[in-house]
């Protein structure tokens, strides 16, 4: 398939927190569909440069940019840099997150706010900065990554579950406000995903029933990224405001 007939050819995608796991896989898959992908991290320059290099090695286009998405000025610089280089921004994957585990009675306000700031305020700031460019072109895909703990409940992660739950309302509000402008908004909720975790991720939390998986195995980052790719395609224009669970049956809404 040549670059000219890939479905996302000519589109630009920003995947926040795309140095590893779901973010990295989403960046790779969007690039394979023809998008120019902006690989992002707060500070992991070597890792995002490696992801961008992997995309380029496959014949795709990629840019690696650092930004603290909890800082309004840095978010605006990030989006301005993308628009300055490519002239557009069509797809946003709000993937960046911090997690960790701590019992409620030991959870200090600073830690609660730090998690909420990245997951919710970061998504808000980046989305607000990106939407005008999407609206100008009459095409936009906003895909946020949720967490099953926000739906099933979980021990020692009240800060994470609270922040991820906020993305449900965020997504629905965006879908209503911007649907007429060709912009969709959806939430993809992973279940238990295997593979190496970052130091801030914790062990994965104690889910009801021990995280029983009817399919008999954990998921892989690619399982989630495939849904992100589907939602990002032009053919995803009739899916909006939805919460899509990718969890092997461990939580059934």
PDB file of C-alpha atoms in Angstrom:
ATOM      1  CA  UNK A   1       0.000   0.000   0.000  1.00  0.00           C
ATOM      2  CA  UNK A   2       1.512   3.331  -1.026  1.00  0.00           C
ATOM      3  CA  UNK A   3       1.388   6.418   1.166  1.00  0.00           C
ATOM      4  CA  UNK A   4      -1.145   8.037  -1.158  1.00  0.00           C
ATOM      5  CA  UNK A   5      -3.825   5.373  -0.669  1.00  0.00           C
ATOM      6  CA  UNK A   6      -3.464   4.763   3.041  1.00  0.00           C
ATOM      7  CA  UNK A   7      -6.647   5.948   4.798  1.00  0.00           C
ATOM      8  CA  UNK A   8      -4.825   8.421   7.066  1.00  0.00           C
ATOM      9  CA  UNK A   9      -2.501   9.797   4.409  1.00  0.00           C
ATOM     10  CA  UNK A  10      -2.204  13.558   4.844  1.00  0.00           C
ATOM     11  CA  UNK A  11      -3.463  13.434   8.437  1.00  0.00           C
ATOM     12  CA  UNK A  12      -1.437  14.335  11.530  1.00  0.00           C
ATOM     13  CA  UNK A  13      -1.797  12.490  14.833  1.00  0.00           C
ATOM     14  CA  UNK A  14      -0.540  13.374  18.311  1.00  0.00           C
ATOM     15  CA  UNK A  15      -0.273  10.487  20.767  1.00  0.00           C
ATOM     16  CA  UNK A  16       0.529  11.704  24.275  1.00  0.00           C
ATOM     17  CA  UNK A  17       2.638   9.446  26.445  1.00  0.00           C
ATOM     18  CA  UNK A  18       3.735   7.355  23.483  1.00  0.00           C
ATOM     19  CA  UNK A  19       7.177   6.213  24.597  1.00  0.00           C
ATOM     20  CA  UNK A  20       5.954   2.719  25.459  1.00  0.00           C
ATOM     21  CA  UNK A  21       3.066   0.250  25.743  1.00  0.00           C
ATOM     22  CA  UNK A  22      -0.356   1.386  24.431  1.00  0.00           C
ATOM     23  CA  UNK A  23       0.863   4.811  23.370  1.00  0.00           C
ATOM     24  CA  UNK A  24       3.780   3.389  21.404  1.00  0.00           C
ATOM     25  CA  UNK A  25       1.635   0.758  19.692  1.00  0.00           C
ATOM     26  CA  UNK A  26      -0.992   3.365  18.806  1.00  0.00           C
ATOM     27  CA  UNK A  27       1.667   5.603  17.275  1.00  0.00           C
ATOM     28  CA  UNK A  28       3.028   2.739  15.173  1.00  0.00           C
ATOM     29  CA  UNK A  29      -0.385   1.652  13.907  1.00  0.00           C
ATOM     30  CA  UNK A  30      -1.510   5.189  13.034  1.00  0.00           C
ATOM     31  CA  UNK A  31       1.723   5.726  11.117  1.00  0.00           C
ATOM     32  CA  UNK A  32       1.167   2.498   9.177  1.00  0.00           C
ATOM     33  CA  UNK A  33      -2.185   3.911   8.073  1.00  0.00           C
ATOM     34  CA  UNK A  34      -0.381   6.945   6.636  1.00  0.00           C
ATOM     35  CA  UNK A  35      -0.579   9.519   9.430  1.00  0.00           C
ATOM     36  CA  UNK A  36       2.338  11.758  10.329  1.00  0.00           C
ATOM     37  CA  UNK A  37       2.618  10.850  14.001  1.00  0.00           C
ATOM     38  CA  UNK A  38       3.881  13.116  16.761  1.00  0.00           C
ATOM     39  CA  UNK A  39       5.403  10.901  19.442  1.00  0.00           C
ATOM     40  CA  UNK A  40       5.261  12.599  22.839  1.00  0.00           C
ATOM     41  CA  UNK A  41       6.617  12.245  26.355  1.00  0.00           C
ATOM     42  CA  UNK A  42       7.255  14.544  29.282  1.00  0.00           C
ATOM     43  CA  UNK A  43      10.963  13.733  29.597  1.00  0.00           C
ATOM     44  CA  UNK A  44      11.808  10.384  27.938  1.00  0.00           C
ATOM     45  CA  UNK A  45      13.529  11.831  24.886  1.00  0.00           C
ATOM     46  CA  UNK A  46      15.572   8.740  23.987  1.00  0.00           C
ATOM     47  CA  UNK A  47      12.477   6.529  24.089  1.00  0.00           C
ATOM     48  CA  UNK A  48      10.298   8.732  21.893  1.00  0.00           C
ATOM     49  CA  UNK A  49      13.151   9.268  19.452  1.00  0.00           C
ATOM     50  CA  UNK A  50      13.419   5.482  19.208  1.00  0.00           C
ATOM     51  CA  UNK A  51       9.689   5.171  18.447  1.00  0.00           C
ATOM     52  CA  UNK A  52       9.922   7.933  15.833  1.00  0.00           C
ATOM     53  CA  UNK A  53      12.942   6.215  14.280  1.00  0.00           C
ATOM     54  CA  UNK A  54      11.010   2.945  14.128  1.00  0.00           C
ATOM     55  CA  UNK A  55       8.185   4.693  12.268  1.00  0.00           C
ATOM     56  CA  UNK A  56      10.596   6.283   9.806  1.00  0.00           C
ATOM     57  CA  UNK A  57      12.346   2.940   9.247  1.00  0.00           C
ATOM     58  CA  UNK A  58       8.988   1.559   8.078  1.00  0.00           C
ATOM     59  CA  UNK A  59       8.609   4.443   5.621  1.00  0.00           C
ATOM     60  CA  UNK A  60       6.363   6.586   7.796  1.00  0.00           C
ATOM     61  CA  UNK A  61       6.613  10.176   9.017  1.00  0.00           C
ATOM     62  CA  UNK A  62       7.168  11.014  12.672  1.00  0.00           C
ATOM     63  CA  UNK A  63       8.218  13.828  14.958  1.00  0.00           C
ATOM     64  CA  UNK A  64       9.305  13.410  18.589  1.00  0.00           C
ATOM     65  CA  UNK A  65       8.400  16.234  20.972  1.00  0.00           C
ATOM     66  CA  UNK A  66       8.695  16.726  24.729  1.00  0.00           C
ATOM     67  CA  UNK A  67       6.144  18.652  26.807  1.00  0.00           C
ATOM     68  CA  UNK A  68       4.671  18.640  30.289  1.00  0.00           C
ATOM     69  CA  UNK A  69       0.975  18.466  29.470  1.00  0.00           C
ATOM     70  CA  UNK A  70       0.004  19.746  32.920  1.00  0.00           C
ATOM     71  CA  UNK A  71       1.551  23.131  32.066  1.00  0.00           C
ATOM     72  CA  UNK A  72      -0.685  25.275  29.884  1.00  0.00           C
ATOM     73  CA  UNK A  73       2.139  27.153  28.162  1.00  0.00           C
ATOM     74  CA  UNK A  74       3.981  23.932  27.313  1.00  0.00           C
ATOM     75  CA  UNK A  75       0.849  22.426  25.797  1.00  0.00           C
ATOM     76  CA  UNK A  76       0.360  25.462  23.591  1.00  0.00           C
ATOM     77  CA  UNK A  77       4.009  25.312  22.504  1.00  0.00           C
ATOM     78  CA  UNK A  78       3.563  21.629  21.693  1.00  0.00           C
ATOM     79  CA  UNK A  79       0.535  22.219  19.487  1.00  0.00           C
ATOM     80  CA  UNK A  80       2.086  25.313  17.902  1.00  0.00           C
ATOM     81  CA  UNK A  81       5.176  23.274  17.033  1.00  0.00           C
ATOM     82  CA  UNK A  82       3.022  20.602  15.380  1.00  0.00           C
ATOM     83  CA  UNK A  83       1.061  23.155  13.384  1.00  0.00           C
ATOM     84  CA  UNK A  84       4.247  24.981  12.462  1.00  0.00           C
ATOM     85  CA  UNK A  85       5.787  21.810  11.041  1.00  0.00           C
ATOM     86  CA  UNK A  86       2.771  20.128   9.474  1.00  0.00           C
ATOM     87  CA  UNK A  87       0.074  22.779   9.191  1.00  0.00           C
ATOM     88  CA  UNK A  88      -2.611  20.593  10.746  1.00  0.00           C
ATOM     89  CA  UNK A  89      -3.632  18.307  13.603  1.00  0.00           C
ATOM     90  CA  UNK A  90      -6.363  15.765  12.963  1.00  0.00           C
ATOM     91  CA  UNK A  91      -6.087  12.977  15.531  1.00  0.00           C
ATOM     92  CA  UNK A  92      -5.418  13.216  19.254  1.00  0.00           C
ATOM     93  CA  UNK A  93      -4.872  10.207  21.466  1.00  0.00           C
ATOM     94  CA  UNK A  94      -4.992  11.245  25.134  1.00  0.00           C
ATOM     95  CA  UNK A  95      -2.920   8.393  26.518  1.00  0.00           C
ATOM     96  CA  UNK A  96      -0.520  10.056  28.981  1.00  0.00           C
ATOM     97  CA  UNK A  97      -1.097   8.964  32.579  1.00  0.00           C
ATOM     98  CA  UNK A  98       0.534   8.326  35.919  1.00  0.00           C
ATOM     99  CA  UNK A  99      -0.759   5.660  38.269  1.00  0.00           C
ATOM    100  CA  UNK A 100       0.736   4.041  41.337  1.00  0.00           C
ATOM    101  CA  UNK A 101      -0.940   2.380  44.288  1.00  0.00           C
ATOM    102  CA  UNK A 102      -1.622   3.591  47.811  1.00  0.00           C
ATOM    103  CA  UNK A 103      -4.366   2.921  50.378  1.00  0.00           C
ATOM    104  CA  UNK A 104      -6.847   5.772  50.692  1.00  0.00           C
ATOM    105  CA  UNK A 105      -5.857   6.632  54.270  1.00  0.00           C
ATOM    106  CA  UNK A 106      -2.230   6.988  53.152  1.00  0.00           C
ATOM    107  CA  UNK A 107      -3.023   8.937  50.000  1.00  0.00           C
ATOM    108  CA  UNK A 108      -1.930  12.555  50.311  1.00  0.00           C
ATOM    109  CA  UNK A 109      -3.598  15.366  48.406  1.00  0.00           C
ATOM    110  CA  UNK A 110      -0.465  16.169  46.410  1.00  0.00           C
ATOM    111  CA  UNK A 111      -0.333  12.647  44.989  1.00  0.00           C
ATOM    112  CA  UNK A 112      -4.065  12.676  44.229  1.00  0.00           C
ATOM    113  CA  UNK A 113      -3.702  15.994  42.413  1.00  0.00           C
ATOM    114  CA  UNK A 114      -0.604  14.853  40.500  1.00  0.00           C
ATOM    115  CA  UNK A 115      -2.487  11.883  39.036  1.00  0.00           C
ATOM    116  CA  UNK A 116      -5.610  13.929  38.273  1.00  0.00           C
ATOM    117  CA  UNK A 117      -3.519  16.677  36.723  1.00  0.00           C
ATOM    118  CA  UNK A 118      -1.935  14.427  34.109  1.00  0.00           C
ATOM    119  CA  UNK A 119      -4.951  12.252  33.295  1.00  0.00           C
ATOM    120  CA  UNK A 120      -7.740  14.835  33.345  1.00  0.00           C
ATOM    121  CA  UNK A 121      -6.251  18.314  33.192  1.00  0.00           C
ATOM    122  CA  UNK A 122      -3.641  17.175  30.679  1.00  0.00           C
ATOM    123  CA  UNK A 123      -6.316  15.734  28.412  1.00  0.00           C
ATOM    124  CA  UNK A 124      -8.329  18.942  28.776  1.00  0.00           C
ATOM    125  CA  UNK A 125      -5.396  21.222  27.936  1.00  0.00           C
ATOM    126  CA  UNK A 126      -4.204  19.245  24.928  1.00  0.00           C
ATOM    127  CA  UNK A 127      -7.715  18.769  23.561  1.00  0.00           C
ATOM    128  CA  UNK A 128      -8.565  22.449  23.958  1.00  0.00           C
ATOM    129  CA  UNK A 129      -5.416  23.405  22.077  1.00  0.00           C
ATOM    130  CA  UNK A 130      -5.987  20.837  19.317  1.00  0.00           C
ATOM    131  CA  UNK A 131      -9.695  21.285  18.572  1.00  0.00           C
ATOM    132  CA  UNK A 132      -9.458  24.576  16.613  1.00  0.00           C
ATOM    133  CA  UNK A 133      -7.152  22.950  14.044  1.00  0.00           C
ATOM    134  CA  UNK A 134      -9.532  19.998  13.717  1.00  0.00           C
ATOM    135  CA  UNK A 135     -12.541  22.274  13.307  1.00  0.00           C
ATOM    136  CA  UNK A 136     -10.846  24.283  10.544  1.00  0.00           C
ATOM    137  CA  UNK A 137     -10.495  21.134   8.461  1.00  0.00           C
ATOM    138  CA  UNK A 138     -13.843  19.610   9.392  1.00  0.00           C
ATOM    139  CA  UNK A 139     -12.178  16.417  10.606  1.00  0.00           C
ATOM    140  CA  UNK A 140     -11.111  15.371  14.069  1.00  0.00           C
ATOM    141  CA  UNK A 141     -10.674  12.258  16.165  1.00  0.00           C
ATOM    142  CA  UNK A 142     -10.246  12.576  19.927  1.00  0.00           C
ATOM    143  CA  UNK A 143      -9.526   9.220  21.528  1.00  0.00           C
ATOM    144  CA  UNK A 144      -8.838   9.054  25.247  1.00  0.00           C
ATOM    145  CA  UNK A 145      -7.535   6.033  27.113  1.00  0.00           C
ATOM    146  CA  UNK A 146      -9.542   5.175  30.212  1.00  0.00           C
ATOM    147  CA  UNK A 147      -9.074   2.566  32.917  1.00  0.00           C
ATOM    148  CA  UNK A 148     -11.175  -0.423  33.910  1.00  0.00           C
ATOM    149  CA  UNK A 149     -10.797   0.481  37.595  1.00  0.00           C
ATOM    150  CA  UNK A 150     -13.065   3.482  37.004  1.00  0.00           C
ATOM    151  CA  UNK A 151     -15.865   1.061  36.104  1.00  0.00           C
ATOM    152  CA  UNK A 152     -15.182  -2.041  38.182  1.00  0.00           C
ATOM    153  CA  UNK A 153     -13.785  -0.435  41.330  1.00  0.00           C
ATOM    154  CA  UNK A 154     -10.336  -1.212  42.684  1.00  0.00           C
ATOM    155  CA  UNK A 155      -8.304  -1.229  45.887  1.00  0.00           C
ATOM    156  CA  UNK A 156      -5.485   1.224  46.546  1.00  0.00           C
ATOM    157  CA  UNK A 157      -6.117   3.249  43.406  1.00  0.00           C
ATOM    158  CA  UNK A 158      -8.870   5.676  44.282  1.00  0.00           C
ATOM    159  CA  UNK A 159      -6.858   8.525  42.725  1.00  0.00           C
ATOM    160  CA  UNK A 160      -6.472   6.677  39.416  1.00  0.00           C
ATOM    161  CA  UNK A 161     -10.068   5.411  39.313  1.00  0.00           C
ATOM    162  CA  UNK A 162     -11.404   8.902  40.017  1.00  0.00           C
ATOM    163  CA  UNK A 163      -9.334  10.498  37.269  1.00  0.00           C
ATOM    164  CA  UNK A 164     -10.140   7.844  34.695  1.00  0.00           C
ATOM    165  CA  UNK A 165     -13.854   8.084  35.525  1.00  0.00           C
ATOM    166  CA  UNK A 166     -13.760  11.800  34.757  1.00  0.00           C
ATOM    167  CA  UNK A 167     -12.780  10.962  31.179  1.00  0.00           C
ATOM    168  CA  UNK A 168     -16.203   9.383  30.623  1.00  0.00           C
ATOM    169  CA  UNK A 169     -17.995  12.693  31.073  1.00  0.00           C
ATOM    170  CA  UNK A 170     -15.224  14.553  29.247  1.00  0.00           C
ATOM    171  CA  UNK A 171     -15.664  12.318  26.207  1.00  0.00           C
ATOM    172  CA  UNK A 172     -19.451  12.597  26.108  1.00  0.00           C
ATOM    173  CA  UNK A 173     -19.340  16.376  26.389  1.00  0.00           C
ATOM    174  CA  UNK A 174     -16.843  16.639  23.533  1.00  0.00           C
ATOM    175  CA  UNK A 175     -18.958  14.376  21.343  1.00  0.00           C
ATOM    176  CA  UNK A 176     -21.994  16.595  21.777  1.00  0.00           C
ATOM    177  CA  UNK A 177     -20.183  19.908  21.416  1.00  0.00           C
ATOM    178  CA  UNK A 178     -18.119  19.116  18.332  1.00  0.00           C
ATOM    179  CA  UNK A 179     -20.014  16.428  16.427  1.00  0.00           C
ATOM    180  CA  UNK A 180     -21.417  18.858  13.883  1.00  0.00           C
ATOM    181  CA  UNK A 181     -17.860  19.960  13.039  1.00  0.00           C
ATOM    182  CA  UNK A 182     -16.762  16.508  11.949  1.00  0.00           C
ATOM    183  CA  UNK A 183     -15.023  15.739  15.246  1.00  0.00           C
ATOM    184  CA  UNK A 184     -15.662  12.514  17.122  1.00  0.00           C
ATOM    185  CA  UNK A 185     -14.674  11.713  20.698  1.00  0.00           C
ATOM    186  CA  UNK A 186     -14.447   8.257  22.215  1.00  0.00           C
ATOM    187  CA  UNK A 187     -12.974   6.533  25.256  1.00  0.00           C
ATOM    188  CA  UNK A 188     -11.094   3.235  24.994  1.00  0.00           C
ATOM    189  CA  UNK A 189     -10.864   1.361  28.298  1.00  0.00           C
ATOM    190  CA  UNK A 190      -8.170  -1.323  28.586  1.00  0.00           C
ATOM    191  CA  UNK A 191      -8.451  -4.194  31.018  1.00  0.00           C
ATOM    192  CA  UNK A 192      -5.437  -6.114  32.292  1.00  0.00           C
ATOM    193  CA  UNK A 193      -2.652  -5.555  29.790  1.00  0.00           C
ATOM    194  CA  UNK A 194       0.530  -7.599  30.093  1.00  0.00           C
ATOM    195  CA  UNK A 195       4.126  -6.727  29.376  1.00  0.00           C
ATOM    196  CA  UNK A 196       6.703  -4.532  31.126  1.00  0.00           C
ATOM    197  CA  UNK A 197       5.300  -1.659  33.173  1.00  0.00           C
ATOM    198  CA  UNK A 198       6.786   1.694  34.066  1.00  0.00           C
ATOM    199  CA  UNK A 199       8.019   2.323  37.596  1.00  0.00           C
ATOM    200  CA  UNK A 200       4.934   4.433  38.388  1.00  0.00           C
ATOM    201  CA  UNK A 201       2.368   1.879  37.227  1.00  0.00           C
ATOM    202  CA  UNK A 202       2.296  -0.376  40.272  1.00  0.00           C
ATOM    203  CA  UNK A 203       1.309  -4.029  40.136  1.00  0.00           C
ATOM    204  CA  UNK A 204      -2.034  -3.427  38.468  1.00  0.00           C
ATOM    205  CA  UNK A 205      -4.378  -3.162  41.426  1.00  0.00           C
ATOM    206  CA  UNK A 206      -6.607  -5.671  43.206  1.00  0.00           C
ATOM    207  CA  UNK A 207      -9.686  -6.009  41.031  1.00  0.00           C
ATOM    208  CA  UNK A 208     -12.918  -7.687  42.147  1.00  0.00           C
ATOM    209  CA  UNK A 209     -12.731 -11.425  41.552  1.00  0.00           C
ATOM    210  CA  UNK A 210      -8.965 -11.223  41.216  1.00  0.00           C
ATOM    211  CA  UNK A 211      -9.246  -9.859  37.690  1.00  0.00           C
ATOM    212  CA  UNK A 212     -10.749 -13.071  36.205  1.00  0.00           C
ATOM    213  CA  UNK A 213     -10.298 -13.155  32.431  1.00  0.00           C
ATOM    214  CA  UNK A 214     -12.765 -15.358  30.519  1.00  0.00           C
ATOM    215  CA  UNK A 215     -10.453 -15.398  27.481  1.00  0.00           C
ATOM    216  CA  UNK A 216      -7.776 -17.000  29.651  1.00  0.00           C
ATOM    217  CA  UNK A 217      -4.957 -14.538  29.119  1.00  0.00           C
ATOM    218  CA  UNK A 218      -3.935 -10.916  29.577  1.00  0.00           C
ATOM    219  CA  UNK A 219      -4.202  -8.489  26.717  1.00  0.00           C
ATOM    220  CA  UNK A 220      -1.353  -6.892  24.820  1.00  0.00           C
ATOM    221  CA  UNK A 221      -0.874  -3.174  24.088  1.00  0.00           C
ATOM    222  CA  UNK A 222      -1.637  -3.922  20.460  1.00  0.00           C
ATOM    223  CA  UNK A 223      -5.151  -5.148  21.356  1.00  0.00           C
ATOM    224  CA  UNK A 224      -5.961  -1.646  22.586  1.00  0.00           C
ATOM    225  CA  UNK A 225      -4.068   0.155  19.834  1.00  0.00           C
ATOM    226  CA  UNK A 226      -6.085  -1.683  17.174  1.00  0.00           C
ATOM    227  CA  UNK A 227      -9.271  -0.099  18.550  1.00  0.00           C
ATOM    228  CA  UNK A 228      -7.586   3.309  18.636  1.00  0.00           C
ATOM    229  CA  UNK A 229      -6.660   2.872  14.984  1.00  0.00           C
ATOM    230  CA  UNK A 230     -10.204   1.889  14.024  1.00  0.00           C
ATOM    231  CA  UNK A 231     -11.680   4.945  15.732  1.00  0.00           C
ATOM    232  CA  UNK A 232      -9.126   7.234  14.068  1.00  0.00           C
ATOM    233  CA  UNK A 233      -9.993   6.179  10.526  1.00  0.00           C
ATOM    234  CA  UNK A 234     -12.310   8.263   8.328  1.00  0.00           C
ATOM    235  CA  UNK A 235     -14.733   5.320   8.467  1.00  0.00           C
ATOM    236  CA  UNK A 236     -15.060   5.904  12.222  1.00  0.00           C
ATOM    237  CA  UNK A 237     -17.175   9.002  11.662  1.00  0.00           C
ATOM    238  CA  UNK A 238     -20.384   7.443  13.038  1.00  0.00           C
ATOM    239  CA  UNK A 239     -18.880   6.329  16.360  1.00  0.00           C
ATOM    240  CA  UNK A 240     -18.785   9.070  18.972  1.00  0.00           C
ATOM    241  CA  UNK A 241     -19.383   9.592  22.680  1.00  0.00           C
ATOM    242  CA  UNK A 242     -18.776   5.910  23.327  1.00  0.00           C
ATOM    243  CA  UNK A 243     -16.877   4.006  25.999  1.00  0.00           C
ATOM    244  CA  UNK A 244     -15.344   0.906  24.422  1.00  0.00           C
ATOM    245  CA  UNK A 245     -14.011  -1.782  26.762  1.00  0.00           C
ATOM    246  CA  UNK A 246     -11.055  -3.911  25.669  1.00  0.00           C
ATOM    247  CA  UNK A 247     -10.645  -6.284  28.608  1.00  0.00           C
ATOM    248  CA  UNK A 248     -11.002  -9.939  27.667  1.00  0.00           C
ATOM    249  CA  UNK A 249     -14.283 -10.104  29.591  1.00  0.00           C
ATOM    250  CA  UNK A 250     -12.865  -9.220  33.017  1.00  0.00           C
ATOM    251  CA  UNK A 251     -15.470  -6.432  33.315  1.00  0.00           C
ATOM    252  CA  UNK A 252     -18.825  -6.641  31.552  1.00  0.00           C
ATOM    253  CA  UNK A 253     -20.770  -3.343  31.556  1.00  0.00           C
TER     254      UNK A 253
END
